[in-house]
Amino acid sequence: MASYLVPTKCIHSAQDLEAFNKSPLQQEILRFIQACAEAVVDVPNSKEDVHVSTIVQRFVLFMEDLFRLVEATPPIKQPMRFGNKAYRTWHENLPSHIHAFLQDILAPSHLDAEIELSPYLADMFGNATRIDYGTGHELNFALFFICLHKLGLIEERDLSAVVSKGFVAYIKTMRKLQLDYMLEPAGSHGVWGLDDYHCLLFFWGSAQLSKQSEIRPSSIHDSETLKEFADDFIYLEGIRFIKQIKLGAPFAETSPMLNDISNIPEWARICSGLMRLFQGEVLGKLPVIQHVVFGSLLPCTWKDPSVPESTTSHSDRPVSEVPSSSAGFSVSTSMPGRSAMAHVGTTRPIHSQHHHLMGTVRPAPASAMPSVTVFRPASSSLPTVNSEAPKPSSDSGGA
């Protein structure tokens, strides 16, 4: 049986961050996020002819279970508006639900992987001490599904449903948590950020819209468009949510960055820019990435240079070789000020054509452990991921 590790934090300094940004693991994370974006192009949330695996179905049910847990744990009366302490009670009950979910989806040969998967699920919903949530917590959604791919529990054809079904269910639960418990935006830059809580939502959401022409970026200002399409497109859901919680305030004042982005004529250019924004302002920010944990599924290979990467447990096979199976931290939540707009609309746009993302699948040695190191598209329509993140702005966000 495979040997799994309890994930730990490995990025503690600017030097560690620089090493991480040059590592195969950082590229792997970007490739997975890129692959998800490719998979969801022209796939509205309500599309029925999408392959939905048993794992994704069970994840959606898990999100519904946690939604009901919020309903069973109502907010308490307290003098402060934000950070309702009932959230801590909800979070205390989370581990038992995570355990039940993982026991349900893991094959007997992978049951020990629970010790590695649990932290990503627990951190996906915010920090119980600070009662906050931000882009680093959102990142754990992607990290969890990368781990599932390494275990052979999801494959390339599942990625469309991972976003259009799984991520949508996750966002629904997060909206319930954010509203009922008034979660603080972790490390928020206020109006100068992209959003109080999310970044992946807008990247994947812009990819989702990049092939169609009916809904333009400027359509976010049309209330009828939001009313009709927000349930089908996650970018529009994000805009609708902002307008609901900041009702009465001009959008250009509450969300100047998103407002400026709406002037870019093509969703493809927006998508390309937001990908670089994510690379520089989430993966490239120490206050965010220092809280990510690493084990054998997501290995830290930069702390001990004497250990070859190829010998790190669970990290010796590329993603294209993974067989399918039968089967508390505070982060910078928002992008920095206007300088971050340099990432948006200036990079090479994605194309409408959907491409194969993970290359030719080759049989793996029988003795090899299901794992990945990097998504290597045979022909990707998203921009090439740089080995080093763009230089972020000087504002590092909250910690």
CSV table of C-alpha atoms in Angstrom, one decimal:
chain,number,residue,atom,x,y,z
A,1,MET,CA,0.0,0.0,0.0
A,2,ALA,CA,1.2,3.5,-0.8
A,3,SER,CA,2.8,5.6,1.8
A,4,TYR,CA,1.1,9.0,2.2
A,5,LEU,CA,2.2,12.0,4.2
A,6,VAL,CA,0.4,14.6,6.3
A,7,PRO,CA,0.9,17.8,4.2
A,8,THR,CA,2.9,20.6,5.7
A,9,LYS,CA,3.8,24.2,4.8
A,10,CYS,CA,7.0,24.5,2.9
A,11,ILE,CA,7.1,28.1,1.7
A,12,HIS,CA,8.3,30.4,4.4
A,13,SER,CA,10.4,33.0,2.6
A,14,ALA,CA,10.9,34.9,-0.6
A,15,GLN,CA,13.6,32.4,-1.5
A,16,ASP,CA,11.2,29.5,-1.1
A,17,LEU,CA,8.6,31.4,-3.2
A,18,GLU,CA,11.1,31.9,-6.0
A,19,ALA,CA,12.0,28.2,-5.9
A,20,PHE,CA,8.4,27.2,-5.9
A,21,ASN,CA,7.7,29.5,-8.9
A,22,LYS,CA,10.5,27.7,-10.8
A,23,SER,CA,9.4,24.2,-9.8
A,24,PRO,CA,7.6,21.5,-11.9
A,25,LEU,CA,4.8,21.6,-9.3
A,26,GLN,CA,4.0,25.2,-9.9
A,27,GLN,CA,3.8,24.4,-13.6
A,28,GLU,CA,1.6,21.4,-12.9
A,29,ILE,CA,-0.9,23.6,-10.9
A,30,LEU,CA,-1.0,26.2,-13.8
A,31,ARG,CA,-1.4,23.4,-16.4
A,32,PHE,CA,-4.3,21.9,-14.5
A,33,ILE,CA,-6.0,25.3,-14.1
A,34,GLN,CA,-5.4,25.9,-17.8
A,35,ALA,CA,-6.8,22.5,-18.7
A,36,CYS,CA,-10.0,23.2,-16.7
A,37,ALA,CA,-10.4,26.5,-18.6
A,38,GLU,CA,-10.0,24.8,-21.9
A,39,ALA,CA,-12.5,22.1,-20.9
A,40,VAL,CA,-15.2,24.6,-20.0
A,41,VAL,CA,-15.1,26.8,-23.1
A,42,ASP,CA,-18.6,27.1,-24.5
A,43,VAL,CA,-20.0,24.9,-21.7
A,44,PRO,CA,-22.8,26.6,-19.8
A,45,ASN,CA,-23.5,25.2,-16.3
A,46,SER,CA,-26.9,23.8,-17.5
A,47,LYS,CA,-25.4,21.8,-20.4
A,48,GLU,CA,-26.6,18.3,-20.2
A,49,ASP,CA,-24.4,16.4,-22.5
A,50,VAL,CA,-21.3,16.8,-20.3
A,51,HIS,CA,-19.6,13.7,-18.9
A,52,VAL,CA,-20.2,13.7,-15.1
A,53,SER,CA,-18.2,11.0,-13.4
A,54,THR,CA,-19.3,9.4,-10.1
A,55,ILE,CA,-16.6,11.3,-8.3
A,56,VAL,CA,-17.9,14.7,-9.5
A,57,GLN,CA,-21.5,13.6,-8.7
A,58,ARG,CA,-20.5,12.7,-5.2
A,59,PHE,CA,-18.6,16.0,-4.8
A,60,VAL,CA,-21.7,17.9,-5.7
A,61,LEU,CA,-23.7,15.9,-3.1
A,62,PHE,CA,-20.9,16.7,-0.6
A,63,MET,CA,-21.4,20.4,-1.3
A,64,GLU,CA,-25.1,20.1,-0.9
A,65,ASP,CA,-24.5,18.3,2.5
A,66,LEU,CA,-22.3,21.2,3.6
A,67,PHE,CA,-24.9,23.7,2.4
A,68,ARG,CA,-27.5,22.0,4.7
A,69,LEU,CA,-25.0,22.1,7.5
A,70,VAL,CA,-25.0,25.9,7.2
A,71,GLU,CA,-28.8,25.9,7.4
A,72,ALA,CA,-28.5,23.7,10.5
A,73,THR,CA,-26.0,26.1,12.1
A,74,PRO,CA,-27.7,29.5,11.9
A,75,PRO,CA,-25.8,32.8,12.6
A,76,ILE,CA,-25.8,34.0,16.2
A,77,LYS,CA,-26.7,37.5,17.4
A,78,GLN,CA,-23.5,39.5,18.0
A,79,PRO,CA,-22.6,43.1,18.1
A,80,MET,CA,-20.1,43.0,15.1
A,81,ARG,CA,-21.5,42.7,11.6
A,82,PHE,CA,-18.7,40.7,10.0
A,83,GLY,CA,-17.3,37.3,11.2
A,84,ASN,CA,-20.3,35.6,12.7
A,85,LYS,CA,-18.9,33.2,15.3
A,86,ALA,CA,-21.4,30.5,14.4
A,87,TYR,CA,-19.0,29.8,11.4
A,88,ARG,CA,-16.6,28.3,13.9
A,89,THR,CA,-19.2,25.9,15.0
A,90,TRP,CA,-19.9,25.0,11.4
A,91,HIS,CA,-16.2,24.5,10.8
A,92,GLU,CA,-15.8,22.3,13.9
A,93,ASN,CA,-18.4,19.9,12.3
A,94,LEU,CA,-16.6,19.9,8.9
A,95,PRO,CA,-14.0,17.2,9.6
A,96,SER,CA,-16.6,14.5,10.2
A,97,HIS,CA,-18.3,15.4,6.9
A,98,ILE,CA,-14.9,15.4,5.1
A,99,HIS,CA,-14.1,11.9,6.5
A,100,ALA,CA,-17.4,10.5,5.4
A,101,PHE,CA,-17.0,12.0,1.9
A,102,LEU,CA,-13.5,10.7,1.4
A,103,GLN,CA,-14.4,7.2,2.7
A,104,ASP,CA,-17.1,7.2,0.1
A,105,ILE,CA,-14.9,8.1,-2.9
A,106,LEU,CA,-11.6,6.4,-2.1
A,107,ALA,CA,-11.0,2.8,-3.1
A,108,PRO,CA,-9.7,0.5,-0.4
A,109,SER,CA,-6.2,0.7,-1.9
A,110,HIS,CA,-6.2,4.5,-1.4
A,111,LEU,CA,-8.0,4.9,1.9
A,112,ASP,CA,-4.8,6.1,3.5
A,113,ALA,CA,-4.8,9.0,1.1
A,114,GLU,CA,-7.3,10.7,3.4
A,115,ILE,CA,-4.5,12.2,5.5
A,116,GLU,CA,-3.3,14.1,2.4
A,117,LEU,CA,-6.7,15.0,0.9
A,118,SER,CA,-8.4,16.2,4.1
A,119,PRO,CA,-6.3,19.4,4.5
A,120,TYR,CA,-7.2,20.7,1.0
A,121,LEU,CA,-10.9,20.2,1.7
A,122,ALA,CA,-10.7,21.7,5.2
A,123,ASP,CA,-8.9,24.8,3.8
A,124,MET,CA,-11.3,25.2,0.9
A,125,PHE,CA,-13.9,26.9,3.0
A,126,GLY,CA,-12.0,29.6,4.8
A,127,ASN,CA,-10.2,30.2,8.1
A,128,ALA,CA,-12.1,29.3,11.3
A,129,THR,CA,-9.9,31.5,13.5
A,130,ARG,CA,-10.1,34.7,11.5
A,131,ILE,CA,-13.5,33.8,10.0
A,132,ASP,CA,-12.4,34.9,6.6
A,133,TYR,CA,-12.0,33.6,3.1
A,134,GLY,CA,-10.0,34.5,0.0
A,135,THR,CA,-8.3,33.4,-3.2
A,136,GLY,CA,-5.9,31.1,-1.3
A,137,HIS,CA,-8.8,29.1,0.1
A,138,GLU,CA,-10.3,29.0,-3.4
A,139,LEU,CA,-7.0,27.6,-4.7
A,140,ASN,CA,-7.5,24.5,-2.6
A,141,PHE,CA,-10.4,23.5,-4.8
A,142,ALA,CA,-8.0,23.1,-7.7
A,143,LEU,CA,-5.3,21.4,-5.5
A,144,PHE,CA,-7.8,18.9,-4.3
A,145,PHE,CA,-8.8,17.9,-7.8
A,146,ILE,CA,-5.2,17.7,-8.9
A,147,CYS,CA,-4.7,15.2,-6.1
A,148,LEU,CA,-7.7,13.2,-7.3
A,149,HIS,CA,-6.2,13.1,-10.7
A,150,LYS,CA,-3.0,11.8,-9.3
A,151,LEU,CA,-4.9,9.0,-7.6
A,152,GLY,CA,-6.6,8.1,-10.9
A,153,LEU,CA,-10.0,9.2,-9.6
A,154,ILE,CA,-10.7,11.7,-12.4
A,155,GLU,CA,-9.4,12.0,-15.9
A,156,GLU,CA,-9.3,14.5,-18.7
A,157,ARG,CA,-12.9,14.1,-19.8
A,158,ASP,CA,-14.0,14.9,-16.3
A,159,LEU,CA,-12.5,18.4,-16.2
A,160,SER,CA,-15.5,20.1,-17.9
A,161,ALA,CA,-17.8,18.8,-15.2
A,162,VAL,CA,-15.3,19.6,-12.5
A,163,VAL,CA,-15.9,23.3,-13.3
A,164,SER,CA,-19.4,23.5,-14.6
A,165,LYS,CA,-20.8,21.1,-12.0
A,166,GLY,CA,-18.3,20.7,-9.1
A,167,PHE,CA,-17.0,24.2,-8.9
A,168,VAL,CA,-20.5,25.7,-9.4
A,169,ALA,CA,-21.8,23.6,-6.4
A,170,TYR,CA,-18.8,24.7,-4.4
A,171,ILE,CA,-19.5,28.4,-5.2
A,172,LYS,CA,-23.1,27.9,-4.2
A,173,THR,CA,-22.0,26.6,-0.8
A,174,MET,CA,-19.4,29.4,-0.4
A,175,ARG,CA,-22.1,32.0,-1.1
A,176,LYS,CA,-24.1,30.6,1.7
A,177,LEU,CA,-21.1,30.7,4.0
A,178,GLN,CA,-20.1,34.2,2.9
A,179,LEU,CA,-23.6,35.6,3.4
A,180,ASP,CA,-24.8,33.8,6.5
A,181,TYR,CA,-21.6,34.2,8.4
A,182,MET,CA,-20.4,37.4,6.8
A,183,LEU,CA,-17.0,36.1,6.2
A,184,GLU,CA,-14.3,38.7,6.1
A,185,PRO,CA,-12.4,39.1,2.8
A,186,ALA,CA,-9.0,37.7,3.7
A,187,GLY,CA,-6.3,40.3,3.0
A,188,SER,CA,-8.6,42.4,0.9
A,189,HIS,CA,-7.4,45.3,-1.1
A,190,GLY,CA,-10.9,46.8,-1.1
A,191,VAL,CA,-12.1,48.5,-4.2
A,192,TRP,CA,-8.6,48.2,-5.8
A,193,GLY,CA,-8.9,44.4,-5.9
A,194,LEU,CA,-10.4,42.2,-8.6
A,195,ASP,CA,-12.9,40.8,-6.1
A,196,ASP,CA,-13.3,40.4,-2.3
A,197,TYR,CA,-13.2,36.6,-2.5
A,198,HIS,CA,-12.4,35.0,-5.8
A,199,CYS,CA,-10.0,34.9,-8.7
A,200,LEU,CA,-10.4,31.4,-10.3
A,201,LEU,CA,-14.1,32.1,-10.6
A,202,PHE,CA,-13.4,34.9,-13.0
A,203,PHE,CA,-10.7,33.2,-14.9
A,204,TRP,CA,-12.7,30.0,-15.5
A,205,GLY,CA,-15.8,32.1,-16.1
A,206,SER,CA,-14.2,34.2,-18.8
A,207,ALA,CA,-13.0,31.0,-20.5
A,208,GLN,CA,-16.5,29.7,-20.4
A,209,LEU,CA,-17.7,32.8,-22.3
A,210,SER,CA,-14.8,33.0,-24.7
A,211,LYS,CA,-16.4,31.2,-27.7
A,212,GLN,CA,-19.8,32.8,-27.8
A,213,SER,CA,-20.7,36.3,-29.0
A,214,GLU,CA,-24.1,37.0,-27.6
A,215,ILE,CA,-22.8,38.0,-24.2
A,216,ARG,CA,-20.1,40.7,-24.4
A,217,PRO,CA,-17.9,41.8,-21.6
A,218,SER,CA,-19.8,45.0,-21.4
A,219,SER,CA,-23.0,43.0,-20.9
A,220,ILE,CA,-22.2,42.7,-17.2
A,221,HIS,CA,-23.8,46.2,-16.8
A,222,ASP,CA,-27.1,45.0,-18.1
A,223,SER,CA,-29.4,43.7,-15.4
A,224,GLU,CA,-31.5,41.6,-17.8
A,225,THR,CA,-28.4,39.8,-19.0
A,226,LEU,CA,-27.4,39.0,-15.4
A,227,LYS,CA,-30.9,37.9,-14.6
A,228,GLU,CA,-31.1,35.6,-17.6
A,229,PHE,CA,-27.6,34.1,-17.7
A,230,ALA,CA,-26.0,34.3,-14.3
A,231,ASP,CA,-27.0,30.8,-13.3
A,232,ASP,CA,-25.4,29.5,-16.5
A,233,PHE,CA,-22.1,31.4,-16.5
A,234,ILE,CA,-19.9,31.7,-13.4
A,235,TYR,CA,-18.4,35.0,-14.4
A,236,LEU,CA,-21.8,36.5,-14.5
A,237,GLU,CA,-22.7,34.9,-11.2
A,238,GLY,CA,-19.7,36.6,-9.7
A,239,ILE,CA,-20.8,40.0,-11.0
A,240,ARG,CA,-24.4,39.4,-9.9
A,241,PHE,CA,-23.2,38.5,-6.4
A,242,ILE,CA,-21.1,41.7,-6.1
A,243,LYS,CA,-24.1,43.9,-7.2
A,244,GLN,CA,-26.4,42.1,-4.7
A,245,ILE,CA,-24.1,42.6,-1.7
A,246,LYS,CA,-23.2,46.1,-2.7
A,247,LEU,CA,-26.6,47.1,-3.7
A,248,GLY,CA,-27.1,50.8,-4.5
A,249,ALA,CA,-23.4,51.6,-4.9
A,250,PRO,CA,-22.1,52.3,-8.4
A,251,PHE,CA,-20.3,49.3,-9.8
A,252,ALA,CA,-17.5,51.5,-11.1
A,253,GLU,CA,-16.8,52.6,-7.6
A,254,THR,CA,-17.2,49.2,-5.8
A,255,SER,CA,-15.3,47.2,-8.4
A,256,PRO,CA,-13.2,49.5,-10.6
A,257,MET,CA,-11.0,46.7,-11.9
A,258,LEU,CA,-13.8,44.5,-13.1
A,259,ASN,CA,-15.5,47.6,-14.4
A,260,ASP,CA,-12.3,48.5,-16.5
A,261,ILE,CA,-12.1,44.9,-17.7
A,262,SER,CA,-15.6,45.1,-19.1
A,263,ASN,CA,-14.3,47.7,-21.6
A,264,ILE,CA,-12.1,45.0,-23.2
A,265,PRO,CA,-14.0,43.8,-26.3
A,266,GLU,CA,-13.1,40.1,-26.3
A,267,TRP,CA,-13.6,37.5,-23.6
A,268,ALA,CA,-10.5,35.6,-24.9
A,269,ARG,CA,-8.2,38.6,-24.1
A,270,ILE,CA,-9.8,38.9,-20.7
A,271,CYS,CA,-9.2,35.2,-20.1
A,272,SER,CA,-5.6,35.3,-21.1
A,273,GLY,CA,-5.0,38.3,-18.9
A,274,LEU,CA,-6.7,36.8,-15.9
A,275,MET,CA,-4.6,33.7,-16.2
A,276,ARG,CA,-1.5,35.8,-15.8
A,277,LEU,CA,-3.1,37.7,-13.0
A,278,PHE,CA,-3.8,34.5,-11.2
A,279,GLN,CA,-0.2,33.4,-11.8
A,280,GLY,CA,1.3,36.6,-10.4
A,281,GLU,CA,-1.1,37.5,-7.7
A,282,VAL,CA,-2.1,34.2,-6.2
A,283,LEU,CA,0.6,31.7,-6.9
A,284,GLY,CA,3.2,34.5,-7.0
A,285,LYS,CA,2.2,36.1,-3.7
A,286,LEU,CA,3.9,35.0,-0.5
A,287,PRO,CA,1.0,36.0,1.8
A,288,VAL,CA,-1.2,33.6,-0.2
A,289,ILE,CA,1.0,30.7,-1.2
A,290,GLN,CA,2.9,30.4,2.2
A,291,HIS,CA,-0.2,28.7,3.6
A,292,VAL,CA,-0.4,25.9,1.0
A,293,VAL,CA,0.6,22.5,2.3
A,294,PHE,CA,2.6,19.9,0.5
A,295,GLY,CA,2.8,16.1,0.9
A,296,SER,CA,3.5,13.2,-1.4
A,297,LEU,CA,0.8,14.0,-3.9
A,298,LEU,CA,1.8,17.7,-4.2
A,299,PRO,CA,5.5,17.3,-3.3
A,300,CYS,CA,7.9,20.0,-2.2
A,301,THR,CA,11.1,19.3,-4.2
A,302,TRP,CA,12.8,22.6,-3.6
A,303,LYS,CA,13.7,22.4,0.2
A,304,ASP,CA,16.3,19.7,-0.1
A,305,PRO,CA,18.2,20.0,-3.5
A,306,SER,CA,20.1,16.8,-2.8
A,307,VAL,CA,16.9,14.8,-3.2
A,308,PRO,CA,16.2,14.2,-6.9
A,309,GLU,CA,12.6,15.1,-8.0
A,310,SER,CA,12.2,11.8,-9.7
A,311,THR,CA,12.5,9.9,-6.4
A,312,THR,CA,9.9,12.0,-4.6
A,313,SER,CA,7.0,9.8,-3.5
A,314,HIS,CA,4.0,9.9,-5.9
A,315,SER,CA,5.7,12.4,-8.2
A,316,ASP,CA,7.5,10.3,-10.8
A,317,ARG,CA,4.9,10.2,-13.6
A,318,PRO,CA,3.4,12.8,-15.8
A,319,VAL,CA,-0.3,13.4,-15.8
A,320,SER,CA,-0.8,11.9,-19.2
A,321,GLU,CA,0.3,8.5,-17.7
A,322,VAL,CA,-2.3,8.4,-14.9
A,323,PRO,CA,-4.7,5.5,-15.4
A,324,SER,CA,-8.3,6.1,-14.6
A,325,SER,CA,-9.8,4.5,-11.5
A,326,SER,CA,-12.9,2.5,-11.1
A,327,ALA,CA,-13.9,4.0,-8.7
A,328,GLY,CA,-6.5,27.5,8.9
A,329,PHE,CA,-5.1,30.3,7.0
A,330,SER,CA,-5.5,33.9,6.0
A,331,VAL,CA,-4.6,34.8,2.5
A,332,SER,CA,-4.6,37.7,0.1
A,333,THR,CA,-8.0,37.6,-1.5
A,334,SER,CA,-7.9,40.4,-4.0
A,335,MET,CA,-5.6,41.6,-6.7
A,336,PRO,CA,-3.6,44.8,-6.1
A,337,GLY,CA,-4.3,48.2,-7.5
A,338,ARG,CA,-4.5,49.4,-11.1
A,339,SER,CA,-1.0,48.2,-11.9
A,340,ALA,CA,-2.5,44.7,-12.0
A,341,MET,CA,-4.5,45.7,-15.0
A,342,ALA,CA,-1.3,45.4,-16.9
A,343,HIS,CA,-1.9,41.6,-16.9
A,344,VAL,CA,-5.4,41.9,-18.4
A,345,GLY,CA,-6.0,42.2,-22.1
A,346,THR,CA,-2.3,42.4,-23.1
A,347,THR,CA,-1.4,38.7,-23.4
A,348,ARG,CA,-2.0,36.4,-26.3
A,349,PRO,CA,-5.7,35.5,-26.3
A,350,ILE,CA,-7.1,32.0,-26.2
A,351,HIS,CA,-8.7,30.7,-29.4
A,352,SER,CA,-12.1,29.4,-29.8
A,353,GLN,CA,-10.9,26.0,-31.0
A,354,HIS,CA,-10.9,23.4,-28.3
A,355,HIS,CA,-7.7,21.3,-28.2
A,356,HIS,CA,-6.6,18.1,-26.6
A,357,LEU,CA,-4.9,19.2,-23.4
A,358,MET,CA,-3.0,16.3,-21.9
A,359,GLY,CA,-1.0,14.8,-24.8
A,360,THR,CA,-0.8,11.2,-25.8
A,361,VAL,CA,-1.7,8.8,-23.0
A,362,ARG,CA,1.1,6.2,-22.5
A,363,PRO,CA,0.8,3.1,-20.4
A,364,ALA,CA,2.6,3.4,-17.1
A,365,PRO,CA,4.8,0.8,-15.4
A,366,ALA,CA,2.7,-1.5,-13.3
A,367,SER,CA,4.8,-0.6,-10.3
A,368,ALA,CA,4.3,3.1,-10.7
A,369,MET,CA,2.1,5.0,-8.3
A,370,PRO,CA,-0.7,7.1,-9.9
A,371,SER,CA,0.5,10.7,-9.9
A,372,VAL,CA,1.3,13.7,-12.0
A,373,THR,CA,4.0,16.2,-12.4
A,374,VAL,CA,2.7,18.5,-15.1
A,375,PHE,CA,-0.1,19.0,-17.6
A,376,ARG,CA,1.6,19.0,-21.0
A,377,PRO,CA,-1.0,20.0,-23.7
A,378,ALA,CA,-0.4,18.6,-27.1
A,379,SER,CA,-1.8,21.8,-28.6
A,380,SER,CA,-3.2,24.3,-26.1
A,381,SER,CA,-5.3,27.3,-27.0
A,382,LEU,CA,-4.5,29.0,-23.8
A,383,PRO,CA,-1.3,31.1,-23.5
A,384,THR,CA,1.9,29.3,-22.7
A,385,VAL,CA,2.6,29.3,-19.0
A,386,ASN,CA,5.9,31.0,-18.1
A,387,SER,CA,8.2,29.2,-15.7
A,388,GLU,CA,8.3,32.4,-13.6
A,389,ALA,CA,5.3,34.4,-12.6
A,390,PRO,CA,4.9,38.0,-13.7
A,391,LYS,CA,6.3,40.4,-11.2
A,392,PRO,CA,3.4,41.3,-8.9
A,393,SER,CA,2.7,44.7,-7.5
A,394,SER,CA,4.4,45.9,-4.4
A,395,ASP,CA,1.2,45.4,-2.3
A,396,SER,CA,1.4,41.9,-1.0
A,397,GLY,CA,-2.0,41.7,0.5
A,398,GLY,CA,-3.1,40.5,3.9
A,399,ALA,CA,-1.6,37.7,5.9
